[in-house]
Amino acid sequence: MSKDEEAILEVKGLKVGIESTSILKGIDLRIPQGEIHAIMGRNGSGKTTTANVIMGHPAYEIEEGEILLNGESLLEMEPWERSRAGVFLSFQYPQSIPGLQVGNFLRKSVSSVRGEDAARGSGFRESLSEAMEELDIPKSFLSRYVNDGFSGGEKKRFEILQLMLLQPKLAVLDETDSGLDIDGIRTVAKGINSVVRGTENGALIITHYSRILEHVNPDRVHIMIGGKIVASGGPSLANLLEDNGYDWLEDQIAEGVVFE
Ligand code: ADP
Ligand code: MG
């Protein structure tokens, strides 16, 4: 197997702009199969841009670089094609869809991503009730409208429910932990672990806080500053950052300290 085939996600020299402003200034990222990586960074550092560009958001201009899923280029694909190829994006601010019930939405998503058979019959119902039980989501949830009047915690649990049913090859979670209490964080972490650990899938968790990472235990942590990944290391890098802050990290890098 070539190096590319073993990685679920490979981002190479990615430069991205919007309305002639440069946002991502050369991102390299490689997530091997079965691994969970995290990106941490201040507000405005380019984390959501990275997530959106992986999913194929049309507002961004790809100036340079490559994004490969299992060695296959994503850049020419429409967002729905990426979704069918196995990319899942959990939004920082999930949209509400009044009129569309959760149960119907889930069946439609599973059918369009994994095929009609996966969304039919007892198999679907069983995996749905198993996932809902694991996430502490009551049955009554299925008849509510998508994200309509959901609390912050309910929105995030619903994102993870979608994740568990879709079983994507690559899950990108943009601040899914924001606004969650400790039980919510544990639940979200359990869902992420269940779709990645021991599989050939991978996940990229974008977060402000190291809290969720204590429950997910990522294989690698990357720090993004000003549209670049300035440091990558093991899970302890998240704790170092939490204890000392971004200014400290920038000073360390300026002094030539290398984080591994
Ligand atoms: P993060 O998620 O790390 O907080 P973003 O990726 O959302 O950062 O934003 C990175 C930078 O790109 C910010 O300076 C932001 O203002 C800018 N940016 C993002 N989206 C747009 C947009 N649609 N139009 C103009 N500027 C944008
Ligand atoms: Mg963001």
PDB file of C-alpha atoms and ligand atoms in Angstrom:
ATOM      1  CA  MET A   1       0.000   0.000   0.000  1.00  0.00           C
ATOM      2  CA  SER A   2       1.284   3.457  -0.806  1.00  0.00           C
ATOM      3  CA  LYS A   3       1.522   6.134   1.852  1.00  0.00           C
ATOM      4  CA  ASP A   4      -1.513   7.926   0.401  1.00  0.00           C
ATOM      5  CA  GLU A   5      -3.743   4.862   0.606  1.00  0.00           C
ATOM      6  CA  GLU A   6      -3.073   4.340   4.288  1.00  0.00           C
ATOM      7  CA  ALA A   7      -4.176   7.844   5.198  1.00  0.00           C
ATOM      8  CA  ILE A   8      -7.894   8.495   5.454  1.00  0.00           C
ATOM      9  CA  LEU A   9      -7.187  12.215   4.973  1.00  0.00           C
ATOM     10  CA  GLU A  10      -4.210  13.913   3.417  1.00  0.00           C
ATOM     11  CA  VAL A  11      -4.051  17.674   3.040  1.00  0.00           C
ATOM     12  CA  LYS A  12      -1.025  18.928   1.138  1.00  0.00           C
ATOM     13  CA  GLY A  13       0.165  22.514   0.814  1.00  0.00           C
ATOM     14  CA  LEU A  14      -3.373  23.866   1.055  1.00  0.00           C
ATOM     15  CA  LYS A  15      -3.740  27.591   0.442  1.00  0.00           C
ATOM     16  CA  VAL A  16      -7.224  29.077   0.558  1.00  0.00           C
ATOM     17  CA  GLY A  17      -8.589  32.576   0.175  1.00  0.00           C
ATOM     18  CA  ILE A  18     -11.919  34.319   0.249  1.00  0.00           C
ATOM     19  CA  GLU A  19     -12.661  37.513  -1.649  1.00  0.00           C
ATOM     20  CA  SER A  20      -8.940  37.964  -2.377  1.00  0.00           C
ATOM     21  CA  THR A  21      -7.963  37.663   1.309  1.00  0.00           C
ATOM     22  CA  SER A  22      -5.644  34.795   2.077  1.00  0.00           C
ATOM     23  CA  ILE A  23      -6.912  32.648   4.995  1.00  0.00           C
ATOM     24  CA  LEU A  24      -5.108  29.295   4.895  1.00  0.00           C
ATOM     25  CA  LYS A  25      -1.440  29.771   4.138  1.00  0.00           C
ATOM     26  CA  GLY A  26      -0.161  26.278   3.439  1.00  0.00           C
ATOM     27  CA  ILE A  27      -1.718  23.486   5.518  1.00  0.00           C
ATOM     28  CA  ASP A  28      -0.265  19.972   5.642  1.00  0.00           C
ATOM     29  CA  LEU A  29      -2.167  17.344   7.569  1.00  0.00           C
ATOM     30  CA  ARG A  30      -2.174  13.570   7.423  1.00  0.00           C
ATOM     31  CA  ILE A  31      -4.655  11.425   9.358  1.00  0.00           C
ATOM     32  CA  PRO A  32      -3.900   7.682   9.139  1.00  0.00           C
ATOM     33  CA  GLN A  33      -6.837   5.241   9.173  1.00  0.00           C
ATOM     34  CA  GLY A  34      -8.241   4.602  12.641  1.00  0.00           C
ATOM     35  CA  GLU A  35      -6.836   7.832  14.086  1.00  0.00           C
ATOM     36  CA  ILE A  36      -8.444  10.886  15.644  1.00  0.00           C
ATOM     37  CA  HIS A  37      -6.631  14.198  15.257  1.00  0.00           C
ATOM     38  CA  ALA A  38      -7.460  17.547  16.804  1.00  0.00           C
ATOM     39  CA  ILE A  39      -6.933  21.102  15.588  1.00  0.00           C
ATOM     40  CA  MET A  40      -6.848  23.805  18.250  1.00  0.00           C
ATOM     41  CA  GLY A  41      -6.529  27.507  17.648  1.00  0.00           C
ATOM     42  CA  ARG A  42      -7.699  30.980  18.572  1.00  0.00           C
ATOM     43  CA  ASN A  43     -10.783  32.554  17.023  1.00  0.00           C
ATOM     44  CA  GLY A  44     -10.122  33.529  13.433  1.00  0.00           C
ATOM     45  CA  SER A  45      -7.128  31.245  12.926  1.00  0.00           C
ATOM     46  CA  GLY A  46      -8.752  29.347  10.030  1.00  0.00           C
ATOM     47  CA  LYS A  47     -10.222  26.241  11.702  1.00  0.00           C
ATOM     48  CA  THR A  48     -13.760  26.531  10.301  1.00  0.00           C
ATOM     49  CA  THR A  49     -12.320  27.439   6.903  1.00  0.00           C
ATOM     50  CA  THR A  50     -10.351  24.174   6.957  1.00  0.00           C
ATOM     51  CA  ALA A  51     -13.493  22.194   7.827  1.00  0.00           C
ATOM     52  CA  ASN A  52     -15.605  23.959   5.186  1.00  0.00           C
ATOM     53  CA  VAL A  53     -13.010  23.481   2.472  1.00  0.00           C
ATOM     54  CA  ILE A  54     -12.756  19.749   3.208  1.00  0.00           C
ATOM     55  CA  MET A  55     -16.548  19.533   2.786  1.00  0.00           C
ATOM     56  CA  GLY A  56     -16.485  21.649  -0.395  1.00  0.00           C
ATOM     57  CA  HIS A  57     -18.116  24.928   0.654  1.00  0.00           C
ATOM     58  CA  PRO A  58     -18.315  26.974  -2.569  1.00  0.00           C
ATOM     59  CA  ALA A  59     -17.423  30.368  -1.029  1.00  0.00           C
ATOM     60  CA  TYR A  60     -13.716  29.595  -0.734  1.00  0.00           C
ATOM     61  CA  GLU A  61     -11.073  29.790  -3.418  1.00  0.00           C
ATOM     62  CA  ILE A  62      -8.513  26.995  -3.416  1.00  0.00           C
ATOM     63  CA  GLU A  63      -5.301  28.731  -4.452  1.00  0.00           C
ATOM     64  CA  GLU A  64      -2.974  25.776  -4.139  1.00  0.00           C
ATOM     65  CA  GLY A  65      -2.746  22.267  -2.756  1.00  0.00           C
ATOM     66  CA  GLU A  66      -4.579  18.974  -2.538  1.00  0.00           C
ATOM     67  CA  ILE A  67      -7.120  17.244  -0.321  1.00  0.00           C
ATOM     68  CA  LEU A  68      -7.175  13.459  -0.587  1.00  0.00           C
ATOM     69  CA  LEU A  69      -9.624  10.996   0.967  1.00  0.00           C
ATOM     70  CA  ASN A  70      -8.070   7.518   0.941  1.00  0.00           C
ATOM     71  CA  GLY A  71      -5.740   8.764  -1.797  1.00  0.00           C
ATOM     72  CA  GLU A  72      -8.569  10.125  -3.957  1.00  0.00           C
ATOM     73  CA  SER A  73      -8.793  13.856  -4.667  1.00  0.00           C
ATOM     74  CA  LEU A  74     -11.851  15.602  -3.218  1.00  0.00           C
ATOM     75  CA  LEU A  75     -11.335  19.013  -4.768  1.00  0.00           C
ATOM     76  CA  GLU A  76     -13.267  18.366  -7.981  1.00  0.00           C
ATOM     77  CA  MET A  77     -16.234  16.893  -6.113  1.00  0.00           C
ATOM     78  CA  GLU A  78     -19.458  18.663  -5.146  1.00  0.00           C
ATOM     79  CA  PRO A  79     -20.339  18.623  -1.433  1.00  0.00           C
ATOM     80  CA  TRP A  80     -22.960  15.851  -1.935  1.00  0.00           C
ATOM     81  CA  GLU A  81     -20.393  13.740  -3.774  1.00  0.00           C
ATOM     82  CA  ARG A  82     -17.961  14.199  -0.895  1.00  0.00           C
ATOM     83  CA  SER A  83     -20.679  13.186   1.497  1.00  0.00           C
ATOM     84  CA  ARG A  84     -21.376  10.053  -0.517  1.00  0.00           C
ATOM     85  CA  ALA A  85     -17.619   9.367  -0.651  1.00  0.00           C
ATOM     86  CA  GLY A  86     -17.662   9.300   3.161  1.00  0.00           C
ATOM     87  CA  VAL A  87     -16.987  12.838   4.409  1.00  0.00           C
ATOM     88  CA  PHE A  88     -19.148  14.140   7.257  1.00  0.00           C
ATOM     89  CA  LEU A  89     -19.097  17.656   8.658  1.00  0.00           C
ATOM     90  CA  SER A  90     -20.656  18.526  11.973  1.00  0.00           C
ATOM     91  CA  PHE A  91     -21.374  22.231  11.980  1.00  0.00           C
ATOM     92  CA  GLN A  92     -20.393  24.802  14.578  1.00  0.00           C
ATOM     93  CA  TYR A  93     -23.895  26.291  14.199  1.00  0.00           C
ATOM     94  CA  PRO A  94     -26.355  23.605  13.000  1.00  0.00           C
ATOM     95  CA  GLN A  95     -29.269  24.940  10.922  1.00  0.00           C
ATOM     96  CA  SER A  96     -32.876  24.358  11.903  1.00  0.00           C
ATOM     97  CA  ILE A  97     -35.325  22.957   9.343  1.00  0.00           C
ATOM     98  CA  PRO A  98     -38.883  23.612  10.573  1.00  0.00           C
ATOM     99  CA  GLY A  99     -41.326  21.138   9.030  1.00  0.00           C
ATOM    100  CA  LEU A 100     -38.821  18.299   8.640  1.00  0.00           C
ATOM    101  CA  GLN A 101     -39.012  15.696  11.399  1.00  0.00           C
ATOM    102  CA  VAL A 102     -35.834  14.227  12.868  1.00  0.00           C
ATOM    103  CA  GLY A 103     -36.852  10.627  12.075  1.00  0.00           C
ATOM    104  CA  ASN A 104     -37.526  11.407   8.400  1.00  0.00           C
ATOM    105  CA  PHE A 105     -34.388  13.504   8.115  1.00  0.00           C
ATOM    106  CA  LEU A 106     -32.246  10.653   9.460  1.00  0.00           C
ATOM    107  CA  ARG A 107     -33.799   8.093   7.152  1.00  0.00           C
ATOM    108  CA  LYS A 108     -33.278  10.388   4.144  1.00  0.00           C
ATOM    109  CA  SER A 109     -29.660  11.147   5.050  1.00  0.00           C
ATOM    110  CA  VAL A 110     -28.789   7.494   5.559  1.00  0.00           C
ATOM    111  CA  SER A 111     -30.544   6.570   2.315  1.00  0.00           C
ATOM    112  CA  SER A 112     -28.747   9.200   0.248  1.00  0.00           C
ATOM    113  CA  VAL A 113     -25.300   8.553   1.742  1.00  0.00           C
ATOM    114  CA  ARG A 114     -25.301   4.802   2.398  1.00  0.00           C
ATOM    115  CA  GLY A 115     -27.966   3.647  -0.043  1.00  0.00           C
ATOM    116  CA  GLU A 116     -31.685   2.861   0.253  1.00  0.00           C
ATOM    117  CA  ASP A 117     -31.186  -0.555   1.802  1.00  0.00           C
ATOM    118  CA  ALA A 118     -29.302   0.918   4.756  1.00  0.00           C
ATOM    119  CA  ALA A 119     -32.301   3.139   5.574  1.00  0.00           C
ATOM    120  CA  ARG A 120     -34.967   0.412   5.426  1.00  0.00           C
ATOM    121  CA  GLY A 121     -36.368  -2.209   7.750  1.00  0.00           C
ATOM    122  CA  SER A 122     -35.364  -3.547  11.130  1.00  0.00           C
ATOM    123  CA  GLY A 123     -31.608  -3.028  10.612  1.00  0.00           C
ATOM    124  CA  PHE A 124     -32.055   0.725  10.401  1.00  0.00           C
ATOM    125  CA  ARG A 125     -34.509   0.831  13.309  1.00  0.00           C
ATOM    126  CA  GLU A 126     -32.162  -1.193  15.497  1.00  0.00           C
ATOM    127  CA  SER A 127     -29.084   0.913  14.821  1.00  0.00           C
ATOM    128  CA  LEU A 128     -31.194   4.024  15.349  1.00  0.00           C
ATOM    129  CA  SER A 129     -32.500   2.953  18.748  1.00  0.00           C
ATOM    130  CA  GLU A 130     -29.065   1.680  19.820  1.00  0.00           C
ATOM    131  CA  ALA A 131     -27.426   4.988  18.923  1.00  0.00           C
ATOM    132  CA  MET A 132     -30.197   6.984  20.610  1.00  0.00           C
ATOM    133  CA  GLU A 133     -29.826   4.947  23.767  1.00  0.00           C
ATOM    134  CA  GLU A 134     -26.060   5.446  23.776  1.00  0.00           C
ATOM    135  CA  LEU A 135     -26.528   9.198  23.381  1.00  0.00           C
ATOM    136  CA  ASP A 136     -29.327   9.455  25.985  1.00  0.00           C
ATOM    137  CA  ILE A 137     -31.783  10.769  23.395  1.00  0.00           C
ATOM    138  CA  PRO A 138     -35.469  10.057  24.141  1.00  0.00           C
ATOM    139  CA  LYS A 139     -37.738   8.462  21.502  1.00  0.00           C
ATOM    140  CA  SER A 140     -39.918  11.586  21.403  1.00  0.00           C
ATOM    141  CA  PHE A 141     -37.002  13.356  19.712  1.00  0.00           C
ATOM    142  CA  LEU A 142     -37.791  11.617  16.406  1.00  0.00           C
ATOM    143  CA  SER A 143     -40.985  13.572  15.831  1.00  0.00           C
ATOM    144  CA  ARG A 144     -39.490  16.997  16.531  1.00  0.00           C
ATOM    145  CA  TYR A 145     -38.395  19.275  13.705  1.00  0.00           C
ATOM    146  CA  VAL A 146     -34.692  19.281  12.828  1.00  0.00           C
ATOM    147  CA  ASN A 147     -32.809  21.590  15.243  1.00  0.00           C
ATOM    148  CA  ASP A 148     -36.000  23.645  15.737  1.00  0.00           C
ATOM    149  CA  GLY A 149     -35.978  24.963  19.304  1.00  0.00           C
ATOM    150  CA  PHE A 150     -33.229  22.482  20.241  1.00  0.00           C
ATOM    151  CA  SER A 151     -31.017  23.440  23.160  1.00  0.00           C
ATOM    152  CA  GLY A 152     -27.277  23.708  22.453  1.00  0.00           C
ATOM    153  CA  GLY A 153     -26.754  20.263  23.953  1.00  0.00           C
ATOM    154  CA  GLU A 154     -29.589  18.689  21.930  1.00  0.00           C
ATOM    155  CA  LYS A 155     -28.170  20.110  18.697  1.00  0.00           C
ATOM    156  CA  LYS A 156     -24.774  18.601  19.398  1.00  0.00           C
ATOM    157  CA  ARG A 157     -26.232  15.231  20.418  1.00  0.00           C
ATOM    158  CA  PHE A 158     -28.224  15.228  17.188  1.00  0.00           C
ATOM    159  CA  GLU A 159     -25.044  15.880  15.166  1.00  0.00           C
ATOM    160  CA  ILE A 160     -23.433  12.860  16.832  1.00  0.00           C
ATOM    161  CA  LEU A 161     -26.539  10.747  16.218  1.00  0.00           C
ATOM    162  CA  GLN A 162     -26.171  11.531  12.498  1.00  0.00           C
ATOM    163  CA  LEU A 163     -22.491  10.647  12.705  1.00  0.00           C
ATOM    164  CA  MET A 164     -23.205   7.273  14.291  1.00  0.00           C
ATOM    165  CA  LEU A 165     -25.844   6.367  11.711  1.00  0.00           C
ATOM    166  CA  LEU A 166     -23.848   7.546   8.699  1.00  0.00           C
ATOM    167  CA  GLN A 167     -20.574   5.870   9.818  1.00  0.00           C
ATOM    168  CA  PRO A 168     -18.500   8.238   7.653  1.00  0.00           C
ATOM    169  CA  LYS A 169     -14.944   7.475   6.593  1.00  0.00           C
ATOM    170  CA  LEU A 170     -13.895  10.925   7.730  1.00  0.00           C
ATOM    171  CA  ALA A 171     -15.758  12.887  10.397  1.00  0.00           C
ATOM    172  CA  VAL A 172     -14.908  16.559  10.742  1.00  0.00           C
ATOM    173  CA  LEU A 173     -16.344  18.054  13.930  1.00  0.00           C
ATOM    174  CA  ASP A 174     -16.227  21.826  14.149  1.00  0.00           C
ATOM    175  CA  GLU A 175     -16.555  22.935  17.790  1.00  0.00           C
ATOM    176  CA  THR A 176     -19.084  20.208  18.484  1.00  0.00           C
ATOM    177  CA  ASP A 177     -18.079  20.450  22.154  1.00  0.00           C
ATOM    178  CA  SER A 178     -18.820  24.192  22.519  1.00  0.00           C
ATOM    179  CA  GLY A 179     -21.603  24.900  24.979  1.00  0.00           C
ATOM    180  CA  LEU A 180     -21.804  21.332  26.267  1.00  0.00           C
ATOM    181  CA  ASP A 181     -21.791  20.370  29.919  1.00  0.00           C
ATOM    182  CA  ILE A 182     -19.534  17.575  31.098  1.00  0.00           C
ATOM    183  CA  ASP A 183     -22.114  14.826  30.489  1.00  0.00           C
ATOM    184  CA  GLY A 184     -22.687  16.144  26.981  1.00  0.00           C
ATOM    185  CA  ILE A 185     -18.957  16.133  26.296  1.00  0.00           C
ATOM    186  CA  ARG A 186     -18.652  12.540  27.504  1.00  0.00           C
ATOM    187  CA  THR A 187     -21.541  11.499  25.275  1.00  0.00           C
ATOM    188  CA  VAL A 188     -20.123  13.252  22.229  1.00  0.00           C
ATOM    189  CA  ALA A 189     -16.698  11.701  22.881  1.00  0.00           C
ATOM    190  CA  LYS A 190     -18.256   8.236  23.163  1.00  0.00           C
ATOM    191  CA  GLY A 191     -19.945   8.697  19.781  1.00  0.00           C
ATOM    192  CA  ILE A 192     -16.739   9.861  18.084  1.00  0.00           C
ATOM    193  CA  ASN A 193     -14.733   6.995  19.541  1.00  0.00           C
ATOM    194  CA  SER A 194     -17.344   4.465  18.480  1.00  0.00           C
ATOM    195  CA  VAL A 195     -17.149   5.411  14.790  1.00  0.00           C
ATOM    196  CA  VAL A 196     -13.353   5.626  14.600  1.00  0.00           C
ATOM    197  CA  ARG A 197     -11.577   3.356  17.084  1.00  0.00           C
ATOM    198  CA  GLY A 198     -10.782  -0.054  15.662  1.00  0.00           C
ATOM    199  CA  THR A 199     -12.020   0.919  12.174  1.00  0.00           C
ATOM    200  CA  GLU A 200     -10.419   2.263   9.000  1.00  0.00           C
ATOM    201  CA  ASN A 201     -12.235   5.571   9.527  1.00  0.00           C
ATOM    202  CA  GLY A 202     -10.741   8.780  10.870  1.00  0.00           C
ATOM    203  CA  ALA A 203     -11.827  11.983  12.563  1.00  0.00           C
ATOM    204  CA  LEU A 204     -10.714  15.581  12.795  1.00  0.00           C
ATOM    205  CA  ILE A 205     -11.905  17.376  15.908  1.00  0.00           C
ATOM    206  CA  ILE A 206     -11.758  21.144  15.846  1.00  0.00           C
ATOM    207  CA  THR A 207     -11.934  22.662  19.287  1.00  0.00           C
ATOM    208  CA  HIS A 208     -11.120  25.571  21.535  1.00  0.00           C
ATOM    209  CA  TYR A 209     -10.739  23.545  24.682  1.00  0.00           C
ATOM    210  CA  SER A 210      -8.702  20.542  25.732  1.00  0.00           C
ATOM    211  CA  ARG A 211     -11.654  19.211  27.785  1.00  0.00           C
ATOM    212  CA  ILE A 212     -13.179  17.012  25.071  1.00  0.00           C
ATOM    213  CA  LEU A 213      -9.726  15.720  24.190  1.00  0.00           C
ATOM    214  CA  GLU A 214      -9.408  14.147  27.644  1.00  0.00           C
ATOM    215  CA  HIS A 215     -12.312  11.894  26.711  1.00  0.00           C
ATOM    216  CA  VAL A 216     -11.359  11.263  23.100  1.00  0.00           C
ATOM    217  CA  ASN A 217      -7.595  10.957  23.592  1.00  0.00           C
ATOM    218  CA  PRO A 218      -6.565  12.077  20.105  1.00  0.00           C
ATOM    219  CA  ASP A 219      -3.571  10.528  18.384  1.00  0.00           C
ATOM    220  CA  ARG A 220      -2.234  13.941  17.353  1.00  0.00           C
ATOM    221  CA  VAL A 221      -2.956  17.547  18.270  1.00  0.00           C
ATOM    222  CA  HIS A 222      -2.227  20.341  15.775  1.00  0.00           C
ATOM    223  CA  ILE A 223      -2.129  24.009  16.682  1.00  0.00           C
ATOM    224  CA  MET A 224      -3.319  26.508  14.081  1.00  0.00           C
ATOM    225  CA  ILE A 225      -2.261  30.147  14.223  1.00  0.00           C
ATOM    226  CA  GLY A 226      -2.871  32.660  11.419  1.00  0.00           C
ATOM    227  CA  GLY A 227      -3.825  30.066   8.807  1.00  0.00           C
ATOM    228  CA  LYS A 228      -0.895  27.758   9.478  1.00  0.00           C
ATOM    229  CA  ILE A 229      -0.299  24.674  11.598  1.00  0.00           C
ATOM    230  CA  VAL A 230       2.534  25.912  13.792  1.00  0.00           C
ATOM    231  CA  ALA A 231       2.945  22.887  16.054  1.00  0.00           C
ATOM    232  CA  SER A 232       1.878  19.240  16.135  1.00  0.00           C
ATOM    233  CA  GLY A 233       2.309  16.766  18.929  1.00  0.00           C
ATOM    234  CA  GLY A 234       0.771  14.128  21.149  1.00  0.00           C
ATOM    235  CA  PRO A 235      -2.239  14.738  23.428  1.00  0.00           C
ATOM    236  CA  SER A 236      -0.048  16.461  26.033  1.00  0.00           C
ATOM    237  CA  LEU A 237       0.371  19.392  23.628  1.00  0.00           C
ATOM    238  CA  ALA A 238      -3.293  20.276  24.298  1.00  0.00           C
ATOM    239  CA  ASN A 239      -2.612  20.411  28.042  1.00  0.00           C
ATOM    240  CA  LEU A 240       0.521  22.497  27.566  1.00  0.00           C
ATOM    241  CA  LEU A 241      -1.503  24.958  25.517  1.00  0.00           C
ATOM    242  CA  GLU A 242      -4.371  25.034  28.018  1.00  0.00           C
ATOM    243  CA  ASP A 243      -1.942  25.711  30.881  1.00  0.00           C
ATOM    244  CA  ASN A 244       0.223  28.308  29.133  1.00  0.00           C
ATOM    245  CA  GLY A 245      -1.800  29.912  26.310  1.00  0.00           C
ATOM    246  CA  TYR A 246      -1.176  30.764  22.662  1.00  0.00           C
ATOM    247  CA  ASP A 247       1.174  33.700  23.325  1.00  0.00           C
ATOM    248  CA  TRP A 248       3.475  31.396  25.266  1.00  0.00           C
ATOM    249  CA  LEU A 249       3.369  28.836  22.454  1.00  0.00           C
ATOM    250  CA  GLU A 250       4.227  31.477  19.851  1.00  0.00           C
ATOM    251  CA  ASP A 251       7.166  32.632  21.999  1.00  0.00           C
ATOM    252  CA  GLN A 252       8.396  29.062  22.330  1.00  0.00           C
ATOM    253  CA  ILE A 253       8.229  28.529  18.573  1.00  0.00           C
ATOM    254  CA  ALA A 254      10.020  31.850  17.976  1.00  0.00           C
ATOM    255  CA  GLU A 255      12.762  30.608  20.296  1.00  0.00           C
ATOM    256  CA  GLY A 256      13.115  27.490  18.185  1.00  0.00           C
ATOM    257  CA  VAL A 257      11.404  24.976  20.475  1.00  0.00           C
ATOM    258  CA  VAL A 258      10.072  22.044  18.460  1.00  0.00           C
ATOM    259  CA  PHE A 259       6.984  20.177  19.724  1.00  0.00           C
ATOM    260  CA  GLU A 260       6.746  16.499  18.830  1.00  0.00           C
TER     261      GLU A 260
HETATM  262  P1  ADP B   1     -11.886  29.972  13.188  1.00  0.00           P
HETATM  263  O1  ADP B   1     -12.891  28.900  12.871  1.00  0.00           O
HETATM  264  O2  ADP B   1     -10.535  29.445  13.524  1.00  0.00           O
HETATM  265  O3  ADP B   1     -12.381  30.898  14.254  1.00  0.00           O
HETATM  266  P2  ADP B   1     -12.427  30.929  10.488  1.00  0.00           P
HETATM  267  O4  ADP B   1     -11.938  29.869   9.582  1.00  0.00           O
HETATM  268  O5  ADP B   1     -13.893  31.008  10.738  1.00  0.00           O
HETATM  269  O6  ADP B   1     -11.645  30.848  11.879  1.00  0.00           O
HETATM  270  O7  ADP B   1     -11.953  32.339   9.943  1.00  0.00           O
HETATM  271  C1  ADP B   1     -10.610  32.604   9.548  1.00  0.00           C
HETATM  272  C2  ADP B   1     -10.501  33.993   8.974  1.00  0.00           C
HETATM  273  O8  ADP B   1     -11.183  34.058   7.742  1.00  0.00           O
HETATM  274  C3  ADP B   1     -11.110  35.064   9.857  1.00  0.00           C
HETATM  275  O9  ADP B   1     -10.269  36.195   9.798  1.00  0.00           O
HETATM  276  C4  ADP B   1     -12.448  35.334   9.197  1.00  0.00           C
HETATM  277  O10 ADP B   1     -12.855  36.668   9.414  1.00  0.00           O
HETATM  278  C5  ADP B   1     -12.149  35.084   7.736  1.00  0.00           C
HETATM  279  N1  ADP B   1     -13.355  34.583   7.025  1.00  0.00           N
HETATM  280  C6  ADP B   1     -13.954  33.384   7.196  1.00  0.00           C
HETATM  281  N2  ADP B   1     -15.056  33.255   6.431  1.00  0.00           N
HETATM  282  C7  ADP B   1     -15.163  34.417   5.748  1.00  0.00           C
HETATM  283  C8  ADP B   1     -16.088  34.939   4.787  1.00  0.00           C
HETATM  284  N3  ADP B   1     -17.140  34.220   4.372  1.00  0.00           N
HETATM  285  N4  ADP B   1     -15.867  36.175   4.296  1.00  0.00           N
HETATM  286  C9  ADP B   1     -14.795  36.915   4.714  1.00  0.00           C
HETATM  287  N5  ADP B   1     -13.890  36.497   5.607  1.00  0.00           N
HETATM  288  C10 ADP B   1     -14.058  35.279   6.132  1.00  0.00           C
HETATM  289 MG    MG B   2     -14.737  28.393  13.783  1.00  0.00          MG
END
